[in-house]
Short mmCIF file of C-alpha atoms in Angstrom, two decimals:
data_model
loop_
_atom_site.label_atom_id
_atom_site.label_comp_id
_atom_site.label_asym_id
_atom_site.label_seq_id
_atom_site.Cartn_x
_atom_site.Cartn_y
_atom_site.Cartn_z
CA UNK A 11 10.20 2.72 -27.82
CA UNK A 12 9.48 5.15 -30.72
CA UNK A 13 6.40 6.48 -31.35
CA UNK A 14 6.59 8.04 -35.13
CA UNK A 15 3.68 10.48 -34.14
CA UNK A 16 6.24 11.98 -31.98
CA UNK A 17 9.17 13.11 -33.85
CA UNK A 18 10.87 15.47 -31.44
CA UNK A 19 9.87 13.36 -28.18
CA UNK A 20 11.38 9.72 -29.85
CA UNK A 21 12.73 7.82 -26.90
CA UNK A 22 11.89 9.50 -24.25
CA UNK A 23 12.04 7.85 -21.40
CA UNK A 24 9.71 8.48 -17.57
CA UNK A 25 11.97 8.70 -15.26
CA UNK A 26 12.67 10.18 -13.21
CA UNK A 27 14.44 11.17 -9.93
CA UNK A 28 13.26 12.91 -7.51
CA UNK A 29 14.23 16.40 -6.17
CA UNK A 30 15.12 16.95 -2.81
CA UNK A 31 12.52 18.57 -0.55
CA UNK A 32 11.01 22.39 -0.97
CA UNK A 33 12.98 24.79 0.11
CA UNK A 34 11.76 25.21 3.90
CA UNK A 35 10.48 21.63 3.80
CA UNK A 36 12.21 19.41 6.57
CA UNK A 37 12.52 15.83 5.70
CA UNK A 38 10.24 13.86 7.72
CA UNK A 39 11.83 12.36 10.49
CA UNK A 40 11.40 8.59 11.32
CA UNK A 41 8.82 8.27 14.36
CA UNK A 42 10.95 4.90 15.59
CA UNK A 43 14.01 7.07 15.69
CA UNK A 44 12.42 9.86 17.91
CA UNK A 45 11.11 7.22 20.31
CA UNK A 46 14.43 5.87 20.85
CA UNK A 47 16.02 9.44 21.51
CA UNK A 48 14.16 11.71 24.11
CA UNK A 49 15.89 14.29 23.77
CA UNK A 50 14.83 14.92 20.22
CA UNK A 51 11.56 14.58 21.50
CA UNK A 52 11.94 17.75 23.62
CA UNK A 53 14.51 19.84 21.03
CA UNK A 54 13.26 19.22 17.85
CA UNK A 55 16.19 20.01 15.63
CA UNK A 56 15.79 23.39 12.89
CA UNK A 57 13.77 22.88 9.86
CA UNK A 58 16.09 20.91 6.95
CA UNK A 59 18.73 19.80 9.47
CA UNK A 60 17.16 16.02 9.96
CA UNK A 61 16.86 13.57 6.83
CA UNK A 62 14.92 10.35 7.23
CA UNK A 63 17.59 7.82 6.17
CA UNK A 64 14.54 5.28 4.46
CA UNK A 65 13.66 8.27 1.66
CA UNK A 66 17.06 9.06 1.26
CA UNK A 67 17.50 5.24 0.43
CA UNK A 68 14.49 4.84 -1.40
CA UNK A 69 15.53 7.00 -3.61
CA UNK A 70 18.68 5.79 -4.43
CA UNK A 71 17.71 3.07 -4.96
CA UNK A 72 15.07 4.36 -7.43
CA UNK A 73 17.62 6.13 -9.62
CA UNK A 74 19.67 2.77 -9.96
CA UNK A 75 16.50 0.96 -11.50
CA UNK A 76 15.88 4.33 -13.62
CA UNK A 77 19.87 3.47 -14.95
CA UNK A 78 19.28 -0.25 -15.45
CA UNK A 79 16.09 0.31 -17.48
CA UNK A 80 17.38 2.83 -19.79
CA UNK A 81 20.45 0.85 -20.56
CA UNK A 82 18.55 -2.23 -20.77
CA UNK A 83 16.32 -0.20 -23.48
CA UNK A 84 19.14 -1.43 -26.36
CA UNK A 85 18.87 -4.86 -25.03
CA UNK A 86 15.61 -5.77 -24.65
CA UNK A 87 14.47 -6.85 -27.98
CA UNK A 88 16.95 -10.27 -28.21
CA UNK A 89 15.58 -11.29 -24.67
CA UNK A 90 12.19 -12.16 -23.54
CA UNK A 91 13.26 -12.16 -19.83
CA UNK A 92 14.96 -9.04 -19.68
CA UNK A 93 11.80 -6.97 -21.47
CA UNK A 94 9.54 -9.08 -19.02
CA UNK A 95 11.69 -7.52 -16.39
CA UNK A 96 11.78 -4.04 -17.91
CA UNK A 97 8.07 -4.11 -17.84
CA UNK A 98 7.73 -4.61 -14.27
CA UNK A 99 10.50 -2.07 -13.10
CA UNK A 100 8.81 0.71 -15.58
CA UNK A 101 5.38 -0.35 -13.85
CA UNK A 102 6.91 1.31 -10.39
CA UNK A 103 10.44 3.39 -10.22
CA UNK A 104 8.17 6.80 -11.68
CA UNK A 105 5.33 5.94 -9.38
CA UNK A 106 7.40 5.79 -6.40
CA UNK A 107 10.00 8.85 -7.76
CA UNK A 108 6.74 10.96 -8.46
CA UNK A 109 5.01 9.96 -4.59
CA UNK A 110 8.02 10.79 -2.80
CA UNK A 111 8.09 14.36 -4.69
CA UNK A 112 4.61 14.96 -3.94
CA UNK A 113 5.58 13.77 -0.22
CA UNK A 114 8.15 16.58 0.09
CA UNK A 115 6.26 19.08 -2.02
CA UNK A 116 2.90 19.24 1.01
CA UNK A 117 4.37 22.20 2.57
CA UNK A 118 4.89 24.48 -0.83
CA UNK A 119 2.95 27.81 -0.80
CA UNK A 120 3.84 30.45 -3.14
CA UNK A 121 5.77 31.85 -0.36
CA UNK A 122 8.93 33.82 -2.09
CA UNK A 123 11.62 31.63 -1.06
CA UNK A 124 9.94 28.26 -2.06
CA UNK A 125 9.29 29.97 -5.28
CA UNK A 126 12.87 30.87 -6.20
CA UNK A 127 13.75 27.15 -4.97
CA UNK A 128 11.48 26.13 -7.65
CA UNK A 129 12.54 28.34 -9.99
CA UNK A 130 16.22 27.83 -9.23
CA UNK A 131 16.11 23.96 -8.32
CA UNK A 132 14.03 22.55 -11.76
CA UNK A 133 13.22 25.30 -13.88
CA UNK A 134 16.78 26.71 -14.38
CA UNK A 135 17.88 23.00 -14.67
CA UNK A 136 15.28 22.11 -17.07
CA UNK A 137 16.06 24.88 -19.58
CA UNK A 138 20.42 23.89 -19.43
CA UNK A 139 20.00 19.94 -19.81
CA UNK A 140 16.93 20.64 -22.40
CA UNK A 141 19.26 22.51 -24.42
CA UNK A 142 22.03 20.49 -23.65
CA UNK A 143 20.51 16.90 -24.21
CA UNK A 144 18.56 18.70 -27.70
CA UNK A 145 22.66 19.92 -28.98
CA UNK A 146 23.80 16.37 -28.12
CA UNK A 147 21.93 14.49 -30.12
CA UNK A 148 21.82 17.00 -32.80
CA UNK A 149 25.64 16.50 -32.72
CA UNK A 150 26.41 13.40 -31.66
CA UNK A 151 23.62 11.47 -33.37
CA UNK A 152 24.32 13.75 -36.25
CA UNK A 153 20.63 14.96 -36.65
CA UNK A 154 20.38 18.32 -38.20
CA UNK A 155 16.64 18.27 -37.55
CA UNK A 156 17.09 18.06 -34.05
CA UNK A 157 16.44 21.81 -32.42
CA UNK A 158 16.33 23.19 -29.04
CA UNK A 159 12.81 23.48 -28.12
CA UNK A 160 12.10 24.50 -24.83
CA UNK A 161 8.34 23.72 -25.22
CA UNK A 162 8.72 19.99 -26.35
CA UNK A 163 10.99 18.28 -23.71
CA UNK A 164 13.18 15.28 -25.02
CA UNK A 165 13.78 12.26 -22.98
CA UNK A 166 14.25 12.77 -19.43
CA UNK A 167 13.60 16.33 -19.13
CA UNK A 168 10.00 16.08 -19.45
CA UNK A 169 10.11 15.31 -14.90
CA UNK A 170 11.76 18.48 -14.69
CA UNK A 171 8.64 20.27 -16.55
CA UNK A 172 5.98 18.20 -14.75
CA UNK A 173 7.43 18.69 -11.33
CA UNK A 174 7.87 22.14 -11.53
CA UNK A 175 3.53 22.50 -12.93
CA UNK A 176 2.88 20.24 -10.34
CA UNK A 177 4.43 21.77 -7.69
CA UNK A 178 3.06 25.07 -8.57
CA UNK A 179 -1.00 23.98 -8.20
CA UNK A 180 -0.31 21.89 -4.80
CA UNK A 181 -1.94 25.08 -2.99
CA UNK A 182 -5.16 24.29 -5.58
CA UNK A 183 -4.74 20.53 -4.44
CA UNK A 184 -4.68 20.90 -0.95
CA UNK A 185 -7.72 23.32 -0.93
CA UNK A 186 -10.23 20.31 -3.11
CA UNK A 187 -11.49 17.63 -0.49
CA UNK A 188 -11.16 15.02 -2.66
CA UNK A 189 -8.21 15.65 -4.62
CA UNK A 190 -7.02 12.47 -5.52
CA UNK A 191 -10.11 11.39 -7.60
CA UNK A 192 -10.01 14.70 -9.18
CA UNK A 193 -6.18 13.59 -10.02
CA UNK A 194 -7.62 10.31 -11.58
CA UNK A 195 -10.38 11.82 -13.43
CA UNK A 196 -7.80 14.52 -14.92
CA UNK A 197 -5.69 11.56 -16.02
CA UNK A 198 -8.08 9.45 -17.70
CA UNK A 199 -9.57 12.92 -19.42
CA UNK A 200 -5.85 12.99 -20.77
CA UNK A 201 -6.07 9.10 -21.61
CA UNK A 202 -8.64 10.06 -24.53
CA UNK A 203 -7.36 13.51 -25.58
CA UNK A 204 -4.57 12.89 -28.85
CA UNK A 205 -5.14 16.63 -29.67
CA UNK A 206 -3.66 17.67 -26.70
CA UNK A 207 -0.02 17.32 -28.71
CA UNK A 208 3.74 17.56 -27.47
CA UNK A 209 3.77 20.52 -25.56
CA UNK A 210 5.26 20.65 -22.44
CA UNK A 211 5.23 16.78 -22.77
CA UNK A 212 0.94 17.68 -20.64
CA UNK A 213 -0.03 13.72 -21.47
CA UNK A 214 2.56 12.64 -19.31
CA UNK A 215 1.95 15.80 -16.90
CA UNK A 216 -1.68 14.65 -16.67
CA UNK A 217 -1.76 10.63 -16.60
CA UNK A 218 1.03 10.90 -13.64
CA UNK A 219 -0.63 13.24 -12.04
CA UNK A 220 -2.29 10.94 -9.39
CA UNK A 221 0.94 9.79 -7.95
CA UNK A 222 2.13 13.46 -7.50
CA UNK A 223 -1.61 13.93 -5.66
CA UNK A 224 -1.34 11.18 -3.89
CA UNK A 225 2.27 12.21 -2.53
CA UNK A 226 0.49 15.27 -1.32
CA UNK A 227 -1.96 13.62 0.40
CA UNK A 228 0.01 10.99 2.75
CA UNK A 229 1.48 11.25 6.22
CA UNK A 230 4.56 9.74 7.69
CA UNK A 231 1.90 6.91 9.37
CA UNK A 232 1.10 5.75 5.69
CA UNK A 233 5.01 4.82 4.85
CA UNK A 234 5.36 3.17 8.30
CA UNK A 235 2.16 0.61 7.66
CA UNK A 236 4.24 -1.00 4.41
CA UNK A 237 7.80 -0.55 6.48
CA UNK A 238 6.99 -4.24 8.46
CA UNK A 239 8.15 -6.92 8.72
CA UNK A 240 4.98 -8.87 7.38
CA UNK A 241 5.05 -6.81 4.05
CA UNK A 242 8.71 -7.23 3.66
CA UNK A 243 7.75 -11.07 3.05
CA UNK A 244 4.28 -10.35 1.17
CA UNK A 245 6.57 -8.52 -1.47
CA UNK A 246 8.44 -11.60 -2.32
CA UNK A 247 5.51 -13.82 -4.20
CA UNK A 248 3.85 -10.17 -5.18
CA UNK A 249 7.62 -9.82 -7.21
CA UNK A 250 7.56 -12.95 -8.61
CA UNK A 251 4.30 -12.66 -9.64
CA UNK A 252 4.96 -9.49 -11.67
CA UNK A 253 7.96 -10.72 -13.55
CA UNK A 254 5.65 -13.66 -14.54
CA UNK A 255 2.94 -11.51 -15.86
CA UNK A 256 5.87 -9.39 -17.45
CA UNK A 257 6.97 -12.13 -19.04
CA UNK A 258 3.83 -13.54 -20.36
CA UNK A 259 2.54 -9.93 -21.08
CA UNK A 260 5.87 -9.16 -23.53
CA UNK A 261 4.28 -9.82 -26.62
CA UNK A 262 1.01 -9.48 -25.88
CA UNK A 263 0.91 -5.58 -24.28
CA UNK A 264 2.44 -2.23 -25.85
CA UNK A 265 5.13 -1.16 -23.73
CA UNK A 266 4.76 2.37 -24.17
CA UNK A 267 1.37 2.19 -22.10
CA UNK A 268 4.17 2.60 -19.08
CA UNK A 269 5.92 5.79 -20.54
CA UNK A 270 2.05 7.98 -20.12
CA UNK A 271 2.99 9.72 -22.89
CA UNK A 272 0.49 8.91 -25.72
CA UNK A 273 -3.17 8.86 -25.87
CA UNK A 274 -5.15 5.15 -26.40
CA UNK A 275 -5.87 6.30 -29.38
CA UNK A 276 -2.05 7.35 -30.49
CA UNK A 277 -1.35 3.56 -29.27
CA UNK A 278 -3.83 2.07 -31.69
CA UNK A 279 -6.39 1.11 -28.85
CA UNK A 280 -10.05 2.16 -28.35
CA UNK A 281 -10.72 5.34 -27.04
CA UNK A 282 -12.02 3.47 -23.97
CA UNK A 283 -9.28 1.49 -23.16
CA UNK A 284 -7.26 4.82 -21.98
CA UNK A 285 -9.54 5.28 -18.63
CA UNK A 286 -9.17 1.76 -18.04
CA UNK A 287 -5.70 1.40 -18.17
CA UNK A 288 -5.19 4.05 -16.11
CA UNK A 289 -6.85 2.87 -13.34
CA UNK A 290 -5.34 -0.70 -13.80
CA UNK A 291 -1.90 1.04 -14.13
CA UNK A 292 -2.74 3.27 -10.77
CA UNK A 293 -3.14 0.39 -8.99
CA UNK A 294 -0.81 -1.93 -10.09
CA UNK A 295 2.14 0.55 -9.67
CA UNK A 296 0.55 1.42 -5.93
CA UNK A 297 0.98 -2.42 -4.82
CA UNK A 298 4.81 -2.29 -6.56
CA UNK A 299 5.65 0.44 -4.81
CA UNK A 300 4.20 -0.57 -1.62
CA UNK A 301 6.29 -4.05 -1.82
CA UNK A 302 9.52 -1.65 -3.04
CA UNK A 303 9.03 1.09 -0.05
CA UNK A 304 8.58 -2.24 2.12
CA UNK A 305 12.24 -3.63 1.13
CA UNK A 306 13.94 -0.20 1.37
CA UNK A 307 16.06 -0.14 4.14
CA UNK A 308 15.09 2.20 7.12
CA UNK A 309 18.62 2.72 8.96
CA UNK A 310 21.52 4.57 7.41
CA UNK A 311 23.64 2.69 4.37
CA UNK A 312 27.26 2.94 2.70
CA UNK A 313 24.93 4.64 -0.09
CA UNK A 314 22.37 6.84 2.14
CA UNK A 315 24.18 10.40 1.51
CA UNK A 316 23.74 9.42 -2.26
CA UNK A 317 19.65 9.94 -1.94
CA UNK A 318 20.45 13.77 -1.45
CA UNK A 319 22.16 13.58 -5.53
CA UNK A 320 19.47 11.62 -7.15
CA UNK A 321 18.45 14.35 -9.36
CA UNK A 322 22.45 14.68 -10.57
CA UNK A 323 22.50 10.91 -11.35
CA UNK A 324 19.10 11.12 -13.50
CA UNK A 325 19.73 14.11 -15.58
CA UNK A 326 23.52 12.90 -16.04
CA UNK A 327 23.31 9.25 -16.62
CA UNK A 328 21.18 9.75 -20.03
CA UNK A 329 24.48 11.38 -22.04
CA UNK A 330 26.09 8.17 -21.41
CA UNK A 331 23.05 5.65 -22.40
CA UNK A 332 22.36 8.42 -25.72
CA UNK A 333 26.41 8.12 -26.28
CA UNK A 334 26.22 4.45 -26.13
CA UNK A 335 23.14 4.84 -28.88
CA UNK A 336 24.90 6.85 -30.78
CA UNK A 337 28.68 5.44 -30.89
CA UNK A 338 27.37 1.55 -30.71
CA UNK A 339 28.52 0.81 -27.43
CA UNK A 340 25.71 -1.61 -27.35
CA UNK A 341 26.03 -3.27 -31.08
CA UNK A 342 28.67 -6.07 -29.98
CA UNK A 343 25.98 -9.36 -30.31
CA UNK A 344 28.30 -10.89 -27.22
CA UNK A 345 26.61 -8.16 -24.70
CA UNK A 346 22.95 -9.33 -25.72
CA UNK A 347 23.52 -12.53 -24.41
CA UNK A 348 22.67 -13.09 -20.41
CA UNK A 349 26.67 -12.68 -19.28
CA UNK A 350 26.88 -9.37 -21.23
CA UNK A 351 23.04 -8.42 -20.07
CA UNK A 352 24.32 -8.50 -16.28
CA UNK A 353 27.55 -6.27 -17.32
CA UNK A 354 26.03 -3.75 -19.00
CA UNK A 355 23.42 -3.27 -15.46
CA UNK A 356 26.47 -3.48 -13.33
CA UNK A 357 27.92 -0.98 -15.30
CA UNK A 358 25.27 1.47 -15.67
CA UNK A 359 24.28 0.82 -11.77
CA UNK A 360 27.88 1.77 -10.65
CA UNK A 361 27.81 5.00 -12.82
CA UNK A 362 24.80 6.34 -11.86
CA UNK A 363 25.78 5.59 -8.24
CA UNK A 364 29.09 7.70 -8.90
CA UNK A 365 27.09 10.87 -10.23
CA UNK A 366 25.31 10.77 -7.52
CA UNK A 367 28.32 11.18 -5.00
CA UNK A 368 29.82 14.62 -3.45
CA UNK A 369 32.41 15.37 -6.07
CA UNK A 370 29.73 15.22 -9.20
CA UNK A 371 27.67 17.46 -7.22
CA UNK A 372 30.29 20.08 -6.48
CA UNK A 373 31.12 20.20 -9.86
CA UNK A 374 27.66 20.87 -11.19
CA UNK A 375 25.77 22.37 -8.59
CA UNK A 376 26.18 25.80 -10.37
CA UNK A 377 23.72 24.40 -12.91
CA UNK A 378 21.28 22.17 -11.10
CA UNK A 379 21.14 24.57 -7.28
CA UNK A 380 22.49 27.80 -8.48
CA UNK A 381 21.42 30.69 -6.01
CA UNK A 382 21.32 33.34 -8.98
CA UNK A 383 20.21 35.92 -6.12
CA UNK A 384 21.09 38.66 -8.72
CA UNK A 385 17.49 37.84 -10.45
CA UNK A 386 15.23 37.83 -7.51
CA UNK A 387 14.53 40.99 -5.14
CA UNK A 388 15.02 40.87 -1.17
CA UNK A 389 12.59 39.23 0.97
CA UNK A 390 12.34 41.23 4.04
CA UNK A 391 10.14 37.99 5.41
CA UNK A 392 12.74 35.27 4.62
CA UNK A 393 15.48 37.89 6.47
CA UNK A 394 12.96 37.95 9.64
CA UNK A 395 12.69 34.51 9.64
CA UNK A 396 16.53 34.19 9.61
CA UNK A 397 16.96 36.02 12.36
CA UNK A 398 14.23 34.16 14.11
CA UNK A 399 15.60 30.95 13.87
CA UNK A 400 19.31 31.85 14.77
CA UNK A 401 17.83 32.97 18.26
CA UNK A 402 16.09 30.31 19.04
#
């Protein structure tokens, strides 16, 4: 949706996609599957060796409802149904992207090597697609207005810039005892705040900041309580439910209340309304993404391995939806009707599934994990610790 206040930042979408875990960060390991093998019990394997197949699926699965809802964006306007169910996936795939980041962000310090990770595994990303997405549409959309602005992120590299400022005050977050009503507070604060402008894309920064804080602040115990049987079946009239109210609420709510990237008053709305909906919104995406964690799968899948590439398929997937805005790709009135509706998310769901797989990430791993150790001096620690763990 457009917002004319925001020139540079038109169409940007939330989305998206979660990095893999801190440097140093071990994926949590699923307490079932260490009950059912001793042995782990009593050799815990190294740090970063052991991924827990149900994030690794979770957030596949995440990515492939970030691709269907940006290529149902062109769509949505000839079809109450499909904007009803637009509304209900952008009420949850962030939420759940942005919890599992904070997940695997508890054990970031500003020890060296977590801070070149950073550096190396979003910032250096975020400045190449930035550019890259800003010379796209400047080109391709033929928009000679359009220039590179590192300080103003357009469409989905806005995640890149709030992970990497979140990630760098979870030491401040784990030090407050109550953190995550701090988070809340922040948000709504940000809610009311229009002069707070474009930069760095901080209203999005600040209104999703609660997820990120409440990422920090769960344990492996937390995902296992939604992970039942019981909840597996709650989810299905909790589902339903939603895509009713997303149905009814189409013309009747402003879409871009989802996208946290405008101020109440930006969307028209009293200033009060903004603290409001952001505690309605908190806790409305917390019960979708409970019922989606619940229906995630929790043993290994044809597409688990594809988890560890999410952030490949969400930074790569936009060129084609932009392409298809620009070039037409989704003018032809025959793919607006239900038949061509269901094409165009097959489509989109089997792209972003390929550029997620091995071969996309070879070929652009020097741009999204480069090691660039020519920029960073030795860390005598990290070299200890190296040796350390090769003789245990």
């Amino acid at each position: 949706m457009t917002n004319s206040l925001h020139p540079h930042g038109q169409n940007r979408a939330p989305l998206p996609p979660a990095q893999s875990p801190a440097s140093a960060v071990p994926s949590p390991r699923s307490p079932q599957e260490q009950q059912n093998n001793p042995k782990q019990q009593n050799n815990p394997a190294k740090p970063g060796k052991q991924r827990d197949s149900f994030f690794d699926n979770a957030k596949y699965l995440a990515i492939v409802l970030v691709a269907m809802g940006h290529s149902w964006e062109p769509l949505k306007g000839d079809s109450r149904i499909l904007e009803g169910a637009y509304t209900v996936v952008y009420a949850f795939h962030m939420p759940a992207f942005i919890i599992i980041s904070g997940y695997f962000s508890r054990s970031f310090d500003m020890r060296p090597d977590r801070v070149r990770r950073l550096i190396t595994g979003v910032l250096v990303p975020y400045v190449v697609f930035e550019t890259a997405y800003t010379l796209f549409k400047r080109y391709g959309d033929h928009d000679p207005s359009m220039t590179v602005s590192l300080l103003d992120p357009w469409y989905l590299t806005w995640f890149l810039v709030a992970l990497f400022i979140w990630r760098l005050t979870t030491p401040l977050w784990k030090t407050l005892r109550w953190p995550l009503p701090v988070a809340l507070g922040i948000a709504m604060f940000g809610s009311v705040s229009p002069e707070i402008g474009n930069d760095l894309d901080l209203q999005r920064v600040l209104q999703f900041l609660p997820y990120f804080v409440l990422g920090l602040c769960m344990k492996p115990e937390h995902f296992q309580r939604v992970r039942t049987r019981t909840m597996r079946i709650l989810a299905v009239p909790v589902f339903a439910s939603a895509l009713a109210v997303g149905w009814w609420a189409v013309p009747r709510m402003n879409t871009a209340w989802f996208y946290h990237r405008d101020s109440a008053q930006e969307l028209g709305a009293p200033w009060w309304t903004g603290p409001v909906m952001v505690l309605a919104m908190f806790g409305c995406s917390l019960l979708l993404t409970a019922c989606f964690f619940a229906w995630v799968p929790r043993r290994k899948m044809w597409f688990t391995a594809l988890g560890a590439g999410t952030l490949y398929g969400y930074l790569l997937h936009g060129f084609l939806v932009k392409a298809g805005e620009f070039y037409g790709w989704f003018e032809p009135k025959w793919l607006h009707r239900p038949l061509g509706e269901i094409l165009v998310t097959v489509v989109f769901a089997g792209a972003v599934t390929l550029l997620c797989s091995s071969p996309v990430r070879r070929v652009f791993k020097g741009v999204m994990e480069p090691e660039m150790r020519w920029a960073f001096r030795p860390d005598a620690a990290e070299g200890a610790r190296g040796r350390e763990m090769a003789g245990a």
